[in-house]
C-alpha cells in the first residue's frame, strides 16, 4: 500500500502515522523529520533546510525531491510506504508519480486530515515533541505523565523552533497557498479520502481513518468521514 497523508501542520499526521505503522507494515517517511534529523546532525542538507524551516518557508523543491527519492530507494519501502509532509505542492506530486511509475508503483490512497484553522493554531501553540522518538504531546490536550519527559521512551520534550507563534502563522499560510491545490489534484485522480479531524481525540480520528481505509474507492467516488 502506498499512502500519502495530507493535512496542515498540526492536523495530526504524525499521530495517525504512528497508528498506521502499528496496523500495517509501511515505512513511515516524514519529510519534516528527515530535515530535522539532518539539521541535528549538522549535515549540509540539514543546515540549508534549517534556514528555510526557521522562517516557516518550504525548503526548495529540488532539495526536497531528491532527498525523498533517495529515501524511496531504501529496502524497507518494498512492502509499502506512508508519506507524511510530502508532497507539499504539485511539482513534488508530479516528481513522486514519475519516480513511482518508473518502478511500476503508484499511490493507492491520499488521506486528507481536515482540521479548522483556529484549532490548528491552538494545537501547534502548545505542542511539545520527544527529541528521541518524535511522539507529540500537548500542554492542554495530551500532557505527559512527567512534565518534560516522554511517556513512551523517557526522552526529553522540546518545542520546535517553527512552533513559535509568528512562524506558525507563516507555515499555515504557506500550507494553504501551496498544498491546498493537491487536494483537487488527488481528488480528480480518485485517490482522496477526506477525514474530518477537527474536534476529535486522536483515537477518534483513527477509528474514522481505519474504517475509511477498508472499503475500496469506486471510480468517481470521493469519501468524507
Ligand atoms: P513538518 O514537520 O511537516 O511540519 O515540516 C517542517 C518544515 O520542514 C516545513 O515548514 C518546511 O520548512 C520543511 N518541509 C517539510 N516537508 C517539506 C516539503 N515536502 N517541501 C518543502 N519543505 C518541507
PDB file of C-alpha atoms and ligand atoms in Angstrom:
ATOM      1  CA  UNK A   1       0.000   0.000   0.000  1.00  0.00           C
ATOM      2  CA  UNK A   2       1.353   3.410  -0.975  1.00  0.00           C
ATOM      3  CA  UNK A   3      -0.250   6.114   1.120  1.00  0.00           C
ATOM      4  CA  UNK A   4       0.083   9.871   1.378  1.00  0.00           C
ATOM      5  CA  UNK A   5      -1.022  11.759   4.479  1.00  0.00           C
ATOM      6  CA  UNK A   6      -2.129  15.288   3.650  1.00  0.00           C
ATOM      7  CA  UNK A   7      -3.084  17.945   6.143  1.00  0.00           C
ATOM      8  CA  UNK A   8      -1.947  21.256   7.528  1.00  0.00           C
ATOM      9  CA  UNK A   9       0.788  21.421  10.171  1.00  0.00           C
ATOM     10  CA  UNK A  10      -0.879  20.327  13.405  1.00  0.00           C
ATOM     11  CA  UNK A  11      -3.615  18.310  11.688  1.00  0.00           C
ATOM     12  CA  UNK A  12      -2.363  15.138  13.372  1.00  0.00           C
ATOM     13  CA  UNK A  13      -0.475  13.498  10.508  1.00  0.00           C
ATOM     14  CA  UNK A  14       2.348  12.325  12.784  1.00  0.00           C
ATOM     15  CA  UNK A  15      -0.035  10.801  15.332  1.00  0.00           C
ATOM     16  CA  UNK A  16      -2.138   8.986  12.726  1.00  0.00           C
ATOM     17  CA  UNK A  17       1.049   7.827  11.002  1.00  0.00           C
ATOM     18  CA  UNK A  18       2.103   6.160  14.269  1.00  0.00           C
ATOM     19  CA  UNK A  19      -1.255   4.318  14.470  1.00  0.00           C
ATOM     20  CA  UNK A  20      -0.945   3.283  10.821  1.00  0.00           C
ATOM     21  CA  UNK A  21       2.594   1.999  11.319  1.00  0.00           C
ATOM     22  CA  UNK A  22       1.389  -0.306  14.080  1.00  0.00           C
ATOM     23  CA  UNK A  23      -1.503  -1.614  11.992  1.00  0.00           C
ATOM     24  CA  UNK A  24       0.235  -2.055   8.636  1.00  0.00           C
ATOM     25  CA  UNK A  25       3.818  -2.719   7.672  1.00  0.00           C
ATOM     26  CA  UNK A  26       4.501   0.607   5.998  1.00  0.00           C
ATOM     27  CA  UNK A  27       7.711   2.608   6.016  1.00  0.00           C
ATOM     28  CA  UNK A  28       6.902   5.987   7.564  1.00  0.00           C
ATOM     29  CA  UNK A  29       8.640   8.702   5.577  1.00  0.00           C
ATOM     30  CA  UNK A  30       8.199  12.159   7.098  1.00  0.00           C
ATOM     31  CA  UNK A  31       9.964  14.916   5.175  1.00  0.00           C
ATOM     32  CA  UNK A  32       9.994  17.277   8.186  1.00  0.00           C
ATOM     33  CA  UNK A  33      11.569  14.560  10.402  1.00  0.00           C
ATOM     34  CA  UNK A  34      14.216  13.851   7.755  1.00  0.00           C
ATOM     35  CA  UNK A  35      15.098  17.566   7.579  1.00  0.00           C
ATOM     36  CA  UNK A  36      15.191  17.888  11.384  1.00  0.00           C
ATOM     37  CA  UNK A  37      17.389  14.789  11.716  1.00  0.00           C
ATOM     38  CA  UNK A  38      19.806  16.213   9.158  1.00  0.00           C
ATOM     39  CA  UNK A  39      19.786  19.592  10.914  1.00  0.00           C
ATOM     40  CA  UNK A  40      20.559  17.957  14.295  1.00  0.00           C
ATOM     41  CA  UNK A  41      23.405  16.003  12.720  1.00  0.00           C
ATOM     42  CA  UNK A  42      24.690  19.206  11.109  1.00  0.00           C
ATOM     43  CA  UNK A  43      24.772  17.807   7.552  1.00  0.00           C
ATOM     44  CA  UNK A  44      24.950  20.297   4.654  1.00  0.00           C
ATOM     45  CA  UNK A  45      21.416  19.392   3.637  1.00  0.00           C
ATOM     46  CA  UNK A  46      20.173  19.863   7.201  1.00  0.00           C
ATOM     47  CA  UNK A  47      21.819  23.240   7.755  1.00  0.00           C
ATOM     48  CA  UNK A  48      20.498  24.521   4.449  1.00  0.00           C
ATOM     49  CA  UNK A  49      16.987  23.210   5.155  1.00  0.00           C
ATOM     50  CA  UNK A  50      17.024  24.806   8.621  1.00  0.00           C
ATOM     51  CA  UNK A  51      17.385  28.289   7.140  1.00  0.00           C
ATOM     52  CA  UNK A  52      14.010  27.788   5.424  1.00  0.00           C
ATOM     53  CA  UNK A  53      12.348  25.858   8.252  1.00  0.00           C
ATOM     54  CA  UNK A  54      13.122  28.514  10.852  1.00  0.00           C
ATOM     55  CA  UNK A  55      11.300  31.069   8.710  1.00  0.00           C
ATOM     56  CA  UNK A  56       8.286  28.813   8.206  1.00  0.00           C
ATOM     57  CA  UNK A  57       9.076  28.628   4.471  1.00  0.00           C
ATOM     58  CA  UNK A  58       9.178  25.497   2.351  1.00  0.00           C
ATOM     59  CA  UNK A  59      12.572  24.038   1.501  1.00  0.00           C
ATOM     60  CA  UNK A  60      13.145  24.378  -2.299  1.00  0.00           C
ATOM     61  CA  UNK A  61      11.677  21.593  -4.399  1.00  0.00           C
ATOM     62  CA  UNK A  62      14.932  20.307  -5.914  1.00  0.00           C
ATOM     63  CA  UNK A  63      16.462  19.666  -2.461  1.00  0.00           C
ATOM     64  CA  UNK A  64      13.281  18.130  -1.036  1.00  0.00           C
ATOM     65  CA  UNK A  65      12.502  15.940  -4.028  1.00  0.00           C
ATOM     66  CA  UNK A  66      15.991  14.455  -4.259  1.00  0.00           C
ATOM     67  CA  UNK A  67      16.026  13.716  -0.511  1.00  0.00           C
ATOM     68  CA  UNK A  68      12.690  11.854  -0.713  1.00  0.00           C
ATOM     69  CA  UNK A  69      13.523   9.990  -3.930  1.00  0.00           C
ATOM     70  CA  UNK A  70      16.751   8.762  -2.321  1.00  0.00           C
ATOM     71  CA  UNK A  71      14.779   7.584   0.708  1.00  0.00           C
ATOM     72  CA  UNK A  72      12.338   5.718  -1.567  1.00  0.00           C
ATOM     73  CA  UNK A  73      15.192   3.559  -2.842  1.00  0.00           C
ATOM     74  CA  UNK A  74      15.834   2.043   0.608  1.00  0.00           C
ATOM     75  CA  UNK A  75      14.840  -1.615   1.042  1.00  0.00           C
ATOM     76  CA  UNK A  76      12.206  -1.034   3.756  1.00  0.00           C
ATOM     77  CA  UNK A  77       9.915   0.664   1.194  1.00  0.00           C
ATOM     78  CA  UNK A  78       9.196  -2.589  -0.666  1.00  0.00           C
ATOM     79  CA  UNK A  79       6.022  -3.540   1.254  1.00  0.00           C
ATOM     80  CA  UNK A  80       4.599  -0.054   1.159  1.00  0.00           C
ATOM     81  CA  UNK A  81       5.120   3.497   2.289  1.00  0.00           C
ATOM     82  CA  UNK A  82       3.330   6.182   4.161  1.00  0.00           C
ATOM     83  CA  UNK A  83       4.422   9.656   3.139  1.00  0.00           C
ATOM     84  CA  UNK A  84       3.888  12.370   5.712  1.00  0.00           C
ATOM     85  CA  UNK A  85       4.564  16.011   4.758  1.00  0.00           C
ATOM     86  CA  UNK A  86       5.481  15.142   1.172  1.00  0.00           C
ATOM     87  CA  UNK A  87       4.340  16.054  -1.460  1.00  0.00           C
ATOM     88  CA  UNK A  88       3.537  19.613  -0.450  1.00  0.00           C
ATOM     89  CA  UNK A  89       2.904  21.059  -3.917  1.00  0.00           C
ATOM     90  CA  UNK A  90       2.057  19.924  -7.443  1.00  0.00           C
ATOM     91  CA  UNK A  91       5.674  19.839  -8.640  1.00  0.00           C
ATOM     92  CA  UNK A  92       6.575  17.451  -5.807  1.00  0.00           C
ATOM     93  CA  UNK A  93       3.486  15.323  -6.548  1.00  0.00           C
ATOM     94  CA  UNK A  94       4.458  15.035 -10.233  1.00  0.00           C
ATOM     95  CA  UNK A  95       8.037  14.074  -9.329  1.00  0.00           C
ATOM     96  CA  UNK A  96       6.716  11.404  -6.977  1.00  0.00           C
ATOM     97  CA  UNK A  97       4.347   9.960  -9.619  1.00  0.00           C
ATOM     98  CA  UNK A  98       7.173   9.762 -12.105  1.00  0.00           C
ATOM     99  CA  UNK A  99       9.580   8.065  -9.684  1.00  0.00           C
ATOM    100  CA  UNK A 100       7.000   5.502  -8.567  1.00  0.00           C
ATOM    101  CA  UNK A 101       5.875   4.803 -12.148  1.00  0.00           C
ATOM    102  CA  UNK A 102       9.487   4.058 -13.126  1.00  0.00           C
ATOM    103  CA  UNK A 103       9.451   1.134 -10.704  1.00  0.00           C
ATOM    104  CA  UNK A 104       5.894   0.040 -11.595  1.00  0.00           C
ATOM    105  CA  UNK A 105       4.378   1.534  -8.448  1.00  0.00           C
ATOM    106  CA  UNK A 106       1.574   4.039  -7.852  1.00  0.00           C
ATOM    107  CA  UNK A 107      -0.040   5.874  -4.946  1.00  0.00           C
ATOM    108  CA  UNK A 108      -3.091   3.944  -3.690  1.00  0.00           C
ATOM    109  CA  UNK A 109      -4.728   6.496  -1.438  1.00  0.00           C
ATOM    110  CA  UNK A 110      -4.299  10.009  -0.186  1.00  0.00           C
ATOM    111  CA  UNK A 111      -5.641  10.627   3.292  1.00  0.00           C
ATOM    112  CA  UNK A 112      -6.581  14.256   3.863  1.00  0.00           C
ATOM    113  CA  UNK A 113      -6.950  15.181   7.552  1.00  0.00           C
ATOM    114  CA  UNK A 114      -9.152  18.256   7.569  1.00  0.00           C
ATOM    115  CA  UNK A 115      -8.965  20.481  10.675  1.00  0.00           C
ATOM    116  CA  UNK A 116     -10.268  24.077  11.031  1.00  0.00           C
ATOM    117  CA  UNK A 117      -7.563  26.784  11.080  1.00  0.00           C
ATOM    118  CA  UNK A 118      -8.443  28.029  14.607  1.00  0.00           C
ATOM    119  CA  UNK A 119      -7.947  24.541  16.009  1.00  0.00           C
ATOM    120  CA  UNK A 120      -4.616  24.197  14.169  1.00  0.00           C
ATOM    121  CA  UNK A 121      -3.320  27.422  15.738  1.00  0.00           C
ATOM    122  CA  UNK A 122      -4.317  26.230  19.195  1.00  0.00           C
ATOM    123  CA  UNK A 123      -2.780  22.772  18.710  1.00  0.00           C
ATOM    124  CA  UNK A 124       0.550  23.971  17.320  1.00  0.00           C
ATOM    125  CA  UNK A 125       0.962  26.631  20.027  1.00  0.00           C
ATOM    126  CA  UNK A 126       1.050  24.039  22.833  1.00  0.00           C
ATOM    127  CA  UNK A 127       2.883  21.249  21.058  1.00  0.00           C
ATOM    128  CA  UNK A 128       5.930  19.528  22.597  1.00  0.00           C
ATOM    129  CA  UNK A 129       7.809  16.717  20.853  1.00  0.00           C
ATOM    130  CA  UNK A 130      10.038  13.942  22.176  1.00  0.00           C
ATOM    131  CA  UNK A 131      13.540  14.500  20.861  1.00  0.00           C
ATOM    132  CA  UNK A 132      14.194  10.733  20.761  1.00  0.00           C
ATOM    133  CA  UNK A 133      11.030   9.118  19.330  1.00  0.00           C
ATOM    134  CA  UNK A 134       9.182  12.203  17.955  1.00  0.00           C
ATOM    135  CA  UNK A 135       5.963  11.434  19.883  1.00  0.00           C
ATOM    136  CA  UNK A 136       3.933  14.650  20.123  1.00  0.00           C
ATOM    137  CA  UNK A 137       2.416  15.935  23.416  1.00  0.00           C
ATOM    138  CA  UNK A 138       0.266  18.969  24.137  1.00  0.00           C
ATOM    139  CA  UNK A 139       0.149  21.380  27.090  1.00  0.00           C
ATOM    140  CA  UNK A 140      -3.637  21.151  27.245  1.00  0.00           C
ATOM    141  CA  UNK A 141      -4.890  18.084  25.413  1.00  0.00           C
ATOM    142  CA  UNK A 142      -2.132  15.462  25.794  1.00  0.00           C
ATOM    143  CA  UNK A 143       0.082  16.201  28.774  1.00  0.00           C
ATOM    144  CA  UNK A 144       2.958  13.834  29.540  1.00  0.00           C
ATOM    145  CA  UNK A 145       2.741  11.956  32.865  1.00  0.00           C
ATOM    146  CA  UNK A 146       6.042  13.518  33.999  1.00  0.00           C
ATOM    147  CA  UNK A 147       6.467  17.145  32.857  1.00  0.00           C
ATOM    148  CA  UNK A 148       9.133  17.486  30.169  1.00  0.00           C
ATOM    149  CA  UNK A 149       9.544  13.695  29.694  1.00  0.00           C
ATOM    150  CA  UNK A 150       8.178  11.364  27.045  1.00  0.00           C
ATOM    151  CA  UNK A 151       5.694   8.735  28.329  1.00  0.00           C
ATOM    152  CA  UNK A 152       6.941   6.173  25.804  1.00  0.00           C
ATOM    153  CA  UNK A 153      10.721   6.359  25.974  1.00  0.00           C
ATOM    154  CA  UNK A 154      11.591   8.899  28.695  1.00  0.00           C
ATOM    155  CA  UNK A 155      13.193  11.215  26.113  1.00  0.00           C
ATOM    156  CA  UNK A 156      13.340  14.987  26.672  1.00  0.00           C
ATOM    157  CA  UNK A 157      10.413  17.017  25.290  1.00  0.00           C
ATOM    158  CA  UNK A 158      11.170  20.164  23.315  1.00  0.00           C
ATOM    159  CA  UNK A 159       9.245  22.818  21.428  1.00  0.00           C
ATOM    160  CA  UNK A 160      10.139  23.026  17.759  1.00  0.00           C
ATOM    161  CA  UNK A 161      11.631  26.363  16.633  1.00  0.00           C
ATOM    162  CA  UNK A 162       8.956  26.560  13.973  1.00  0.00           C
ATOM    163  CA  UNK A 163       6.147  26.064  16.519  1.00  0.00           C
ATOM    164  CA  UNK A 164       6.616  29.662  17.744  1.00  0.00           C
ATOM    165  CA  UNK A 165       3.551  31.925  17.107  1.00  0.00           C
ATOM    166  CA  UNK A 166       4.872  34.097  14.203  1.00  0.00           C
ATOM    167  CA  UNK A 167       6.311  31.076  12.403  1.00  0.00           C
ATOM    168  CA  UNK A 168       3.132  29.066  12.907  1.00  0.00           C
ATOM    169  CA  UNK A 169       1.097  31.697  11.047  1.00  0.00           C
ATOM    170  CA  UNK A 170       3.575  31.693   8.138  1.00  0.00           C
ATOM    171  CA  UNK A 171       3.614  27.894   7.955  1.00  0.00           C
ATOM    172  CA  UNK A 172      -0.159  27.794   7.761  1.00  0.00           C
ATOM    173  CA  UNK A 173      -0.237  30.492   5.064  1.00  0.00           C
ATOM    174  CA  UNK A 174       2.349  28.543   3.061  1.00  0.00           C
ATOM    175  CA  UNK A 175       0.360  25.366   3.509  1.00  0.00           C
ATOM    176  CA  UNK A 176      -2.908  26.854   2.281  1.00  0.00           C
ATOM    177  CA  UNK A 177      -1.191  28.550  -0.683  1.00  0.00           C
ATOM    178  CA  UNK A 178       0.888  25.583  -1.882  1.00  0.00           C
ATOM    179  CA  UNK A 179      -0.651  22.407  -0.536  1.00  0.00           C
ATOM    180  CA  UNK A 180      -4.359  23.068  -0.900  1.00  0.00           C
ATOM    181  CA  UNK A 181      -4.185  22.566  -4.738  1.00  0.00           C
ATOM    182  CA  UNK A 182      -3.047  18.981  -4.048  1.00  0.00           C
ATOM    183  CA  UNK A 183      -6.461  18.190  -2.654  1.00  0.00           C
ATOM    184  CA  UNK A 184      -8.050  18.889  -6.051  1.00  0.00           C
ATOM    185  CA  UNK A 185      -5.178  17.140  -7.798  1.00  0.00           C
ATOM    186  CA  UNK A 186      -5.706  13.839  -5.954  1.00  0.00           C
ATOM    187  CA  UNK A 187      -9.480  14.165  -5.858  1.00  0.00           C
ATOM    188  CA  UNK A 188      -9.535  14.319  -9.683  1.00  0.00           C
ATOM    189  CA  UNK A 189      -7.447  11.138  -9.711  1.00  0.00           C
ATOM    190  CA  UNK A 190      -9.959   9.347  -7.416  1.00  0.00           C
ATOM    191  CA  UNK A 191      -7.400   8.888  -4.677  1.00  0.00           C
ATOM    192  CA  UNK A 192      -8.680  11.212  -1.982  1.00  0.00           C
ATOM    193  CA  UNK A 193     -10.051  10.054   1.378  1.00  0.00           C
ATOM    194  CA  UNK A 194     -11.197  13.081   3.333  1.00  0.00           C
ATOM    195  CA  UNK A 195     -11.265  12.623   7.127  1.00  0.00           C
ATOM    196  CA  UNK A 196     -12.790  15.189   9.449  1.00  0.00           C
ATOM    197  CA  UNK A 197     -10.003  15.523  12.022  1.00  0.00           C
ATOM    198  CA  UNK A 198     -11.414  18.530  13.904  1.00  0.00           C
ATOM    199  CA  UNK A 199     -12.758  18.400  17.477  1.00  0.00           C
ATOM    200  CA  UNK A 200     -11.865  14.734  17.950  1.00  0.00           C
ATOM    201  CA  UNK A 201      -9.381  12.808  20.032  1.00  0.00           C
ATOM    202  CA  UNK A 202      -6.515  11.151  18.122  1.00  0.00           C
ATOM    203  CA  UNK A 203      -8.150   7.759  18.815  1.00  0.00           C
ATOM    204  CA  UNK A 204     -11.478   9.054  17.444  1.00  0.00           C
ATOM    205  CA  UNK A 205      -9.801  10.183  14.228  1.00  0.00           C
ATOM    206  CA  UNK A 206      -8.010   6.835  13.996  1.00  0.00           C
ATOM    207  CA  UNK A 207     -11.327   4.940  14.091  1.00  0.00           C
ATOM    208  CA  UNK A 208     -12.577   7.053  11.168  1.00  0.00           C
ATOM    209  CA  UNK A 209      -9.360   6.593   9.259  1.00  0.00           C
ATOM    210  CA  UNK A 210      -9.250   2.844   9.739  1.00  0.00           C
ATOM    211  CA  UNK A 211     -12.849   2.470   8.591  1.00  0.00           C
ATOM    212  CA  UNK A 212     -12.231   4.698   5.587  1.00  0.00           C
ATOM    213  CA  UNK A 213      -9.175   2.731   4.501  1.00  0.00           C
ATOM    214  CA  UNK A 214     -11.040  -0.547   4.371  1.00  0.00           C
ATOM    215  CA  UNK A 215     -13.628  -0.197   1.568  1.00  0.00           C
ATOM    216  CA  UNK A 216     -12.053   0.230  -1.883  1.00  0.00           C
ATOM    217  CA  UNK A 217     -12.845   3.513  -3.628  1.00  0.00           C
ATOM    218  CA  UNK A 218     -15.055   3.264  -6.686  1.00  0.00           C
ATOM    219  CA  UNK A 219     -14.266   5.356  -9.742  1.00  0.00           C
ATOM    220  CA  UNK A 220     -15.511   8.940  -9.392  1.00  0.00           C
ATOM    221  CA  UNK A 221     -16.284   8.485  -5.705  1.00  0.00           C
ATOM    222  CA  UNK A 222     -14.911  10.804  -3.025  1.00  0.00           C
ATOM    223  CA  UNK A 223     -15.447   9.743   0.564  1.00  0.00           C
ATOM    224  CA  UNK A 224     -15.988  12.070   3.500  1.00  0.00           C
ATOM    225  CA  UNK A 225     -15.887  10.963   7.122  1.00  0.00           C
TER     226      UNK A 225
HETATM  227  P1  LIG B   1       6.639  19.420   9.080  1.00  0.00           P
HETATM  228  O1  LIG B   1       7.357  18.642  10.138  1.00  0.00           O
HETATM  229  O2  LIG B   1       5.990  18.541   8.054  1.00  0.00           O
HETATM  230  O3  LIG B   1       5.684  20.448   9.662  1.00  0.00           O
HETATM  231  O4  LIG B   1       7.767  20.248   8.279  1.00  0.00           O
HETATM  232  C1  LIG B   1       8.588  21.187   8.937  1.00  0.00           C
HETATM  233  C2  LIG B   1       9.261  22.073   7.898  1.00  0.00           C
HETATM  234  O5  LIG B   1      10.113  21.255   7.049  1.00  0.00           O
HETATM  235  C3  LIG B   1       8.342  22.805   6.950  1.00  0.00           C
HETATM  236  O6  LIG B   1       7.831  24.016   7.496  1.00  0.00           O
HETATM  237  C4  LIG B   1       9.282  23.053   5.775  1.00  0.00           C
HETATM  238  O7  LIG B   1      10.182  24.101   6.039  1.00  0.00           O
HETATM  239  C5  LIG B   1      10.089  21.756   5.717  1.00  0.00           C
HETATM  240  N1  LIG B   1       9.429  20.748   4.850  1.00  0.00           N
HETATM  241  C6  LIG B   1       8.887  19.566   5.246  1.00  0.00           C
HETATM  242  N2  LIG B   1       8.379  18.895   4.207  1.00  0.00           N
HETATM  243  C7  LIG B   1       8.585  19.670   3.114  1.00  0.00           C
HETATM  244  C8  LIG B   1       8.261  19.537   1.737  1.00  0.00           C
HETATM  245  N3  LIG B   1       7.590  18.465   1.259  1.00  0.00           N
HETATM  246  N4  LIG B   1       8.626  20.543   0.901  1.00  0.00           N
HETATM  247  C9  LIG B   1       9.301  21.609   1.359  1.00  0.00           C
HETATM  248  N5  LIG B   1       9.605  21.820   2.650  1.00  0.00           N
HETATM  249  C10 LIG B   1       9.266  20.862   3.530  1.00  0.00           C
END
